[in-house]
Short mmCIF file of C-alpha atoms and ligand atoms in Angstrom, two decimals:
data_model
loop_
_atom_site.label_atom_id
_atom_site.label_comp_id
_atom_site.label_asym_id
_atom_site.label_seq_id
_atom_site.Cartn_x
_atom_site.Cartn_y
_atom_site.Cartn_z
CA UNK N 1 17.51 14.29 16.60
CA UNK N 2 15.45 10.78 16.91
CA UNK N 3 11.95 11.31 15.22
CA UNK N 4 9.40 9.04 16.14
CA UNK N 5 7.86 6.21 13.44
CA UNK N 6 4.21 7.72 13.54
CA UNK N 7 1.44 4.64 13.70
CA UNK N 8 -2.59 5.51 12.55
CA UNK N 9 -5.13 4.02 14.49
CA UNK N 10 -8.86 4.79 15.01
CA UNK N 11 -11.77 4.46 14.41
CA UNK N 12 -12.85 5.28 11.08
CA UNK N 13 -9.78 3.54 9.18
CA UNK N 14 -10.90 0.35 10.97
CA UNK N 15 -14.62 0.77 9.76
CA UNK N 16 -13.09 0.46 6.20
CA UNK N 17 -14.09 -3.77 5.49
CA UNK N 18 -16.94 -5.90 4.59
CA UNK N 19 -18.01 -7.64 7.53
CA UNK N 20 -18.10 -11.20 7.78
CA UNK N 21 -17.16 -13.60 6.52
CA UNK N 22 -15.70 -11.55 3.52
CA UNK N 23 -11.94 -11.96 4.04
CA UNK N 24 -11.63 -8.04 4.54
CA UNK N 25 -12.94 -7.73 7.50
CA UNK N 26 -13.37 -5.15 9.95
CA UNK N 27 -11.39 -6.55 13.05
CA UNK N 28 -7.79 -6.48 10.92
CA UNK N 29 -7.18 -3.09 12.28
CA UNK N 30 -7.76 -4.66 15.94
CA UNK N 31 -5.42 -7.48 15.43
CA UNK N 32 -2.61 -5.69 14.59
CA UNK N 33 -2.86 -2.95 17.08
CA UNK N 34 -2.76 -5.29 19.96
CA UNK N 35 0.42 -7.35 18.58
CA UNK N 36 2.20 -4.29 17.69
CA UNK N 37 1.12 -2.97 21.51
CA UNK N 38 1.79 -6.45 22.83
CA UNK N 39 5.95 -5.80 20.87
CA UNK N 40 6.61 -2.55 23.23
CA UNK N 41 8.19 -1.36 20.56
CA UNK N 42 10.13 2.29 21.87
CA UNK N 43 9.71 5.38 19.64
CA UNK N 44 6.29 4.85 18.02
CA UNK N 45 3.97 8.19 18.41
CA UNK N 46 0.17 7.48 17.92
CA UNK N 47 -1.84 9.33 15.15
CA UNK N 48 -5.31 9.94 14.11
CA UNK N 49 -6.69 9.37 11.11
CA UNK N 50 -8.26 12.05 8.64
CA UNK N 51 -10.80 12.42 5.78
CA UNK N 52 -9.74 12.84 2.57
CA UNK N 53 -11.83 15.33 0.47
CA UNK N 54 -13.47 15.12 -2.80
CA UNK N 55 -10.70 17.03 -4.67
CA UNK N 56 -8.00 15.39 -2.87
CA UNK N 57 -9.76 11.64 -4.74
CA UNK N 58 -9.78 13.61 -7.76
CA UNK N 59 -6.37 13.59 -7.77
CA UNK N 60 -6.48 9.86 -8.68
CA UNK N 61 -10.05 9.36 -9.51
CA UNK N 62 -12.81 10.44 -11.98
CA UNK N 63 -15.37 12.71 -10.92
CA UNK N 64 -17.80 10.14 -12.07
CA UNK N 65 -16.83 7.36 -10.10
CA UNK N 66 -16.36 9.34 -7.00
CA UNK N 67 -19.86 10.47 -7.42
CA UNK N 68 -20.70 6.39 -8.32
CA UNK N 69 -19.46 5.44 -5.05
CA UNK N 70 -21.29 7.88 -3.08
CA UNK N 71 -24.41 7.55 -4.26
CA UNK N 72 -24.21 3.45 -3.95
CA UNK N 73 -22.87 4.17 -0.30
CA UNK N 74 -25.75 6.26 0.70
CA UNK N 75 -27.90 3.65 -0.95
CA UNK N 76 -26.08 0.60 1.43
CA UNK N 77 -26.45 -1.94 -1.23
CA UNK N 78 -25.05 -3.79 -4.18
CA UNK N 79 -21.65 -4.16 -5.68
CA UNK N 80 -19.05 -1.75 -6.80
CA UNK N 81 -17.43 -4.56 -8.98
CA UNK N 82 -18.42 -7.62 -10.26
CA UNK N 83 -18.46 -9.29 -6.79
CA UNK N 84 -15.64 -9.15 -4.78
CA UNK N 85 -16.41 -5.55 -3.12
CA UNK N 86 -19.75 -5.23 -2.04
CA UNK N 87 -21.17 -1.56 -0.94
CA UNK N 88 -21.66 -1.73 2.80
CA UNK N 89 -23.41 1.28 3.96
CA UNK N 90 -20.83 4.31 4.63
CA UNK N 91 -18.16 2.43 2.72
CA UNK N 92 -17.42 6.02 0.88
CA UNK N 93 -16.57 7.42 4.52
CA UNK N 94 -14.23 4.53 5.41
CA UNK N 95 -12.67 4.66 1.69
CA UNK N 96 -12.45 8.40 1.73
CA UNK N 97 -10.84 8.32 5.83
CA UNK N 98 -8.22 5.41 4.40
CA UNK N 99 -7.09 7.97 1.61
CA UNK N 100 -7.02 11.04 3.90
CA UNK N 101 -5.13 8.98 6.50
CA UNK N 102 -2.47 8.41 3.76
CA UNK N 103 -2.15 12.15 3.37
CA UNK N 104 -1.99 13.05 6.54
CA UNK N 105 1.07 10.87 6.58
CA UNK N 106 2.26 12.53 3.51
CA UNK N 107 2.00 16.14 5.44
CA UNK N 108 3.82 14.72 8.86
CA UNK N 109 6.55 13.10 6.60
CA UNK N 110 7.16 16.64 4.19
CA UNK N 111 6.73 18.65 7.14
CA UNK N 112 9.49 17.12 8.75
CA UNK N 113 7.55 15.38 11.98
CA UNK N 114 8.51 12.14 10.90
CA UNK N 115 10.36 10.22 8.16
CA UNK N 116 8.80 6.68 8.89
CA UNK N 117 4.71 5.98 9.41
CA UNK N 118 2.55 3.17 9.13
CA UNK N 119 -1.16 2.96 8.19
CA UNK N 120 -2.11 -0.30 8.63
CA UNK N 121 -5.67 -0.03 6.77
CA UNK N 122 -4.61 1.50 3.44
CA UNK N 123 -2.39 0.70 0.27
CA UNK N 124 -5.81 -0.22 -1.60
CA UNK N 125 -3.37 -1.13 -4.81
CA UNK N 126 -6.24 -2.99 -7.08
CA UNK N 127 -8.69 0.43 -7.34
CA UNK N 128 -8.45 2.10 -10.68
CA UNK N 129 -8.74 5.43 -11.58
CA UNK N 130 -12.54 5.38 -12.59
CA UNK N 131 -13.35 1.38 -11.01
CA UNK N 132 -13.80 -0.23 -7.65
CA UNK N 133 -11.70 -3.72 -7.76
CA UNK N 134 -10.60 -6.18 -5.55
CA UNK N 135 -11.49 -5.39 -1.91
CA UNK N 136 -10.36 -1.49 -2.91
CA UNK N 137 -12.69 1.43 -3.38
CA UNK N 138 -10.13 4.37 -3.66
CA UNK N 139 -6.80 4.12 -4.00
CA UNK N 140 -4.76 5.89 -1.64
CA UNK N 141 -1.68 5.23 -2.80
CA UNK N 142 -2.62 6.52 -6.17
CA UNK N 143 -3.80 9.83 -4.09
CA UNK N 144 -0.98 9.96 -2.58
CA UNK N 145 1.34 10.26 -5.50
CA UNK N 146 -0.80 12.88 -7.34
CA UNK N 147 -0.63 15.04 -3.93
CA UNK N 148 2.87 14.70 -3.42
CA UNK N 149 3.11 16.40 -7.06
CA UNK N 150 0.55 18.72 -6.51
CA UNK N 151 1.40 20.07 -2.80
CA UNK N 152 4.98 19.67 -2.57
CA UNK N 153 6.18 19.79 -6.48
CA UNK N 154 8.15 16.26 -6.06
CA UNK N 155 7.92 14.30 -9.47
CA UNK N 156 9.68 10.91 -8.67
CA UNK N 157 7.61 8.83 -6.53
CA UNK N 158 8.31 4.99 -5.92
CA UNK N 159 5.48 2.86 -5.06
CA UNK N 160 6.69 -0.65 -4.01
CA UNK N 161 4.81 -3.20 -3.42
CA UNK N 162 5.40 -6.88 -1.90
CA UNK N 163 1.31 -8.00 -1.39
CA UNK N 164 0.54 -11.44 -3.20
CA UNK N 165 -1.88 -9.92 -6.01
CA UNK N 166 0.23 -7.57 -8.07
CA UNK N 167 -1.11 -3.70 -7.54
CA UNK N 168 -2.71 -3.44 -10.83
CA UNK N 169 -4.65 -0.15 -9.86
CA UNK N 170 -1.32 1.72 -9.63
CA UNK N 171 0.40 0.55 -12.02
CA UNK N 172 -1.95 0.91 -14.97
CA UNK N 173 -2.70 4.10 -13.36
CA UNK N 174 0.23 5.44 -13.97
CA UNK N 175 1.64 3.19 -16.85
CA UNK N 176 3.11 5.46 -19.32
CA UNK N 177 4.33 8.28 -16.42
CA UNK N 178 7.89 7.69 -16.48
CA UNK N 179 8.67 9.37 -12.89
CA UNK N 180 6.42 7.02 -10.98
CA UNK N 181 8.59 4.34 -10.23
CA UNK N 182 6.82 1.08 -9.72
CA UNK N 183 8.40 -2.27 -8.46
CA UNK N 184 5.89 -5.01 -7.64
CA UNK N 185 6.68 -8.18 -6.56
CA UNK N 186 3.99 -10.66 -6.91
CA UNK N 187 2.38 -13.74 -7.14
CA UNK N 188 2.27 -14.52 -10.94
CA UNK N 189 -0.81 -13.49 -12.47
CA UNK N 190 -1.60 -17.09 -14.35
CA UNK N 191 -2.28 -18.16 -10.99
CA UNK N 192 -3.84 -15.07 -8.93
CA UNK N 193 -6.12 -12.24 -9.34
CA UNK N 194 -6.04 -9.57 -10.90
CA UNK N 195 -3.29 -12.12 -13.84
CA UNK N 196 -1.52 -9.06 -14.77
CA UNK N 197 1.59 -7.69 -13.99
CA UNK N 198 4.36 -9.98 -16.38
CA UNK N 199 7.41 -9.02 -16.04
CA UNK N 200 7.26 -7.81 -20.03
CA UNK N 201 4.54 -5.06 -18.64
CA UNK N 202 7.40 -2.46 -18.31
CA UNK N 203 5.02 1.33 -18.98
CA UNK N 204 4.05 2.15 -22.07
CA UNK N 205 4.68 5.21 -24.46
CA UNK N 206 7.33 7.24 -22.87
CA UNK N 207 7.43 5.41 -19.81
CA UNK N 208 8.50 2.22 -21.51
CA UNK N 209 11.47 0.40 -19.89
CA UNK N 210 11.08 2.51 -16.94
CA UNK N 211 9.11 -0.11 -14.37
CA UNK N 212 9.32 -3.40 -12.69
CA UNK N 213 7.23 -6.68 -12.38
CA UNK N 214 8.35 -9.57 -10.94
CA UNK N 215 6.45 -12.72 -10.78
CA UNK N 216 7.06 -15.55 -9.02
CA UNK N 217 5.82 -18.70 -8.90
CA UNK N 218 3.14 -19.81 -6.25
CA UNK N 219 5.13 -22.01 -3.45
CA UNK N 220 7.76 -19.11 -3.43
CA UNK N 221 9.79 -18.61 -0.14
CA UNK N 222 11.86 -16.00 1.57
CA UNK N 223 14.84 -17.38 -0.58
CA UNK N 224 12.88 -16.51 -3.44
CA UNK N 225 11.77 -13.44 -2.67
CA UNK N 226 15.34 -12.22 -1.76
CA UNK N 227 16.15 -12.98 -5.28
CA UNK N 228 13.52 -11.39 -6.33
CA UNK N 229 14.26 -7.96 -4.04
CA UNK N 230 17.79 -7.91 -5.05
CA UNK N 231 16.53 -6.42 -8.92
CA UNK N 232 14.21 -4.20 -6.43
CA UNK N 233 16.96 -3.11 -4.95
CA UNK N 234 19.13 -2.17 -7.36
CA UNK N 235 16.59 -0.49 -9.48
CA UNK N 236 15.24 1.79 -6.55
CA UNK N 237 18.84 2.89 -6.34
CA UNK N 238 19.07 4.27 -10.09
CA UNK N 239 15.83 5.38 -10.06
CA UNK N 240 16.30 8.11 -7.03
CA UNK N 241 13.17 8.65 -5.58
CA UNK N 242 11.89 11.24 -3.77
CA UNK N 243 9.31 9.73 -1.81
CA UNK N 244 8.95 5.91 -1.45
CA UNK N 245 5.46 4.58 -0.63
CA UNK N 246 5.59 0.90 0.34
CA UNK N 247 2.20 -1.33 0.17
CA UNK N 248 3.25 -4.71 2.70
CA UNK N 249 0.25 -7.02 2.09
CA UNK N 250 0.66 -9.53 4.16
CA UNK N 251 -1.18 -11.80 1.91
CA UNK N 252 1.99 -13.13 0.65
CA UNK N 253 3.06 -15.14 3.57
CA UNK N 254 2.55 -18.49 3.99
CA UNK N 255 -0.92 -19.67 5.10
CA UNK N 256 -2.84 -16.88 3.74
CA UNK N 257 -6.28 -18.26 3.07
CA UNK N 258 -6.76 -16.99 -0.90
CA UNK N 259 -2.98 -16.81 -2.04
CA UNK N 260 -0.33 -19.36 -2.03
CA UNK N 261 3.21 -17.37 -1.74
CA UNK N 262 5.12 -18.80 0.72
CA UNK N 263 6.93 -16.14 2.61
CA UNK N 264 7.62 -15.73 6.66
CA UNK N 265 7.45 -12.13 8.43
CA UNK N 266 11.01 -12.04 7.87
CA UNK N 267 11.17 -10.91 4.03
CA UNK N 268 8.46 -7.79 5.67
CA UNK N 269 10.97 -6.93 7.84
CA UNK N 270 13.96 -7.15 5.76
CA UNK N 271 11.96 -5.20 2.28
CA UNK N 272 11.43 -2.57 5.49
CA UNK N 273 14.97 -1.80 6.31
CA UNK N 274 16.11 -2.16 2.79
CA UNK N 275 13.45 1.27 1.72
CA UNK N 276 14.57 2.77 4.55
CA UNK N 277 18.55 2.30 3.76
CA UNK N 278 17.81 3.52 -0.08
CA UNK N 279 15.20 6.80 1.31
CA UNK N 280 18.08 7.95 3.36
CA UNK N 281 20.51 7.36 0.64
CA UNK N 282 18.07 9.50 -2.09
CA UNK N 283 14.63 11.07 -0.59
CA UNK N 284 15.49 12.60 3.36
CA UNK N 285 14.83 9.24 4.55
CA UNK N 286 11.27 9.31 3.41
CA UNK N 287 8.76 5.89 3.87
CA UNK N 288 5.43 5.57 4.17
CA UNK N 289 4.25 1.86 4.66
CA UNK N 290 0.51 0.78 3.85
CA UNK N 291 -0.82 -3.10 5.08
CA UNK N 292 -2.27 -3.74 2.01
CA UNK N 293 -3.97 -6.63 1.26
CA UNK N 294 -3.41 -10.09 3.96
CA UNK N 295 -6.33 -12.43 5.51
CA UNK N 296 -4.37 -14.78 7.93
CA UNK N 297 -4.80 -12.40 11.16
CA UNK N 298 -1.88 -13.98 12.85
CA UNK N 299 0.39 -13.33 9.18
CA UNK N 300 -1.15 -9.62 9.02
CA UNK N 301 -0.28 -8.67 12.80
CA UNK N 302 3.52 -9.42 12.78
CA UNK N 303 4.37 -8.92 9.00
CA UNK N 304 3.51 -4.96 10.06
CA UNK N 305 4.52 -5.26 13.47
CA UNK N 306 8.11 -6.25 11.90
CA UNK N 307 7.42 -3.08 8.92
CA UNK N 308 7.24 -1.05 12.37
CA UNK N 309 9.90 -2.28 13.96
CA UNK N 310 11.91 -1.96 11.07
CA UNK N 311 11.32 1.63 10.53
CA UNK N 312 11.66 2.03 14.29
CA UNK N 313 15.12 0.76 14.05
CA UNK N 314 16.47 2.37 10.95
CA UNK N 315 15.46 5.85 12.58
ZN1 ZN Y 401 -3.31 -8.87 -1.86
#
């Protein structure tokens, strides 16, 4: 049986930005819906995004900074960090419909409707557990793992990540939890926001050894990041996962306006088929892919619209 690659789009996951002329905008969502229209791609089905709840966030985030966030939303003014994410007014009903649109994805997959989807407005990697950061107010991919646990008992969860800014808000969030598996390939931190993420920063406590960072150097090309994906490789395929949730900035390829990786569509495409090779292998075939970060419009609409046709292809 073919099952379709499901693709969100609406509304309310495209309200999740800043407005202009912060570089997360408001018109990404737009961008890369009409390329990955414009690509005819065959087997994509169309879904809806949905509203996360307060108790789904609190399976990432503190009570108190849930409440934080609301309460500055309502208010439509300020900053939820020290200045890269303002509050725009309603920004904790975009943050909360990004989270619940990763969820939804999580249900489609583990009920069997799918084994591929795409949310292009989501994988908001830099938001901690009790802290706004970077352009991210709640982290859905943080959510995501905690419901996989909690709704469906799975305990090994890969989050891998290829955006230019290593995805700090995951990985601390989860640093000494030896069954999250984290691989990160990034943009190395002496010259990029957040600066963490060496490739020494390996979990803590029980989960020491157990995850990967991988810097490389700014000026870094597909070559580069093949060498780099190799390790990836390899140590997805001891680690087994369950579930593999994959965060695709597009921020790391070349021409990106506030990084300076070096990459073309191509390593998207390729990281794509790889996950979906090793899910097969270990985890029912199971991928969810997130845009992530990625400010170049023309880099952000075909980096995904290769993720997609990846996934469509590996079906
Ligand atoms: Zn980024």
């Amino acid at each position: 049986m073919t099952r379709p690659v499901l693709v969100y789009k609406g509304d309310e996951i495209a309200a999740y930005g800043f407005g202009d002329p912060h570089p997360f905008g408001t018109d990404r969502h737009h961008v890369f819906h009409e390329e990955l229209a414009a690509a005819e791609l065959e087997n994509i089905e169309y879904r809806h995004p949905r509203r996360a709840s307060v108790d789904d966030l609190m399976l990432f985030h503190t009570p108190e900074y849930i409440n934080r966030v609301s309460k500055l939303s309502s208010e439509g003014r300020g900053w939820l960090d020290e200045g890269d994410t303002p509050v725009v007014p309603g920004i904790f009903e975009a943050a909360s419909d990004v989270v619940g649109t990763t969820l939804a994805a999580v249900d489609a997959i583990m009920h069997e409707e799918a084994q591929r989807a795409f949310i292009p407005i989501a994988g908001l990697h830099h938001a901690a557990r009790d802290r706004a950061a970077g352009f991210c107010v709640f982290n859905d991919c943080g959510v995501a793992a905690g419901y996989l646990r909690k709704q469906y008992g799975l305990r090994r969860i890969a989050y891998v990540d290829i955006d230019a800014h290593h995805g700090d808000g995951v990985f601390y969030g989860f640093e000494d939890d030896p069954d999250l598996i984290f691989a990160d390939v990034h943009e190395d931190g002496r010259y990029l926001y957040p600066g963490t993420g060496a490739e020494s920063e390996t979990g803590t406590g029980r989960a020491r050894g157990t995850k990967l960072n991988i810097p490389v150097a700014p000026g870094a090309d597909d070559e580069q990041f093949r060498s780099a994906w190799r390790r990836v490789e390899a140590y997805l395929d001891r680690a087994q996962p369950e579930f593999i949730l994959f965060q695709c900035g597009a921020d790391s390829l070349e021409g990106d306006p506030i990084t300076h990786l070096c990459y073309s569509e191509q390593a998207h495409a390729d990281a794509a088929a790889t996950l979906c090779r090793l899910a097969d292998k270990h985890c029912a075939g199971r991928v969810i892919g997130t845009g992530g970060g990625g400010y170049n419009r023309r880099n952000l609409a075909r980096a995904w619209t290769r993720v997609v046709q990846a996934f469509s292809e590996a079906v």
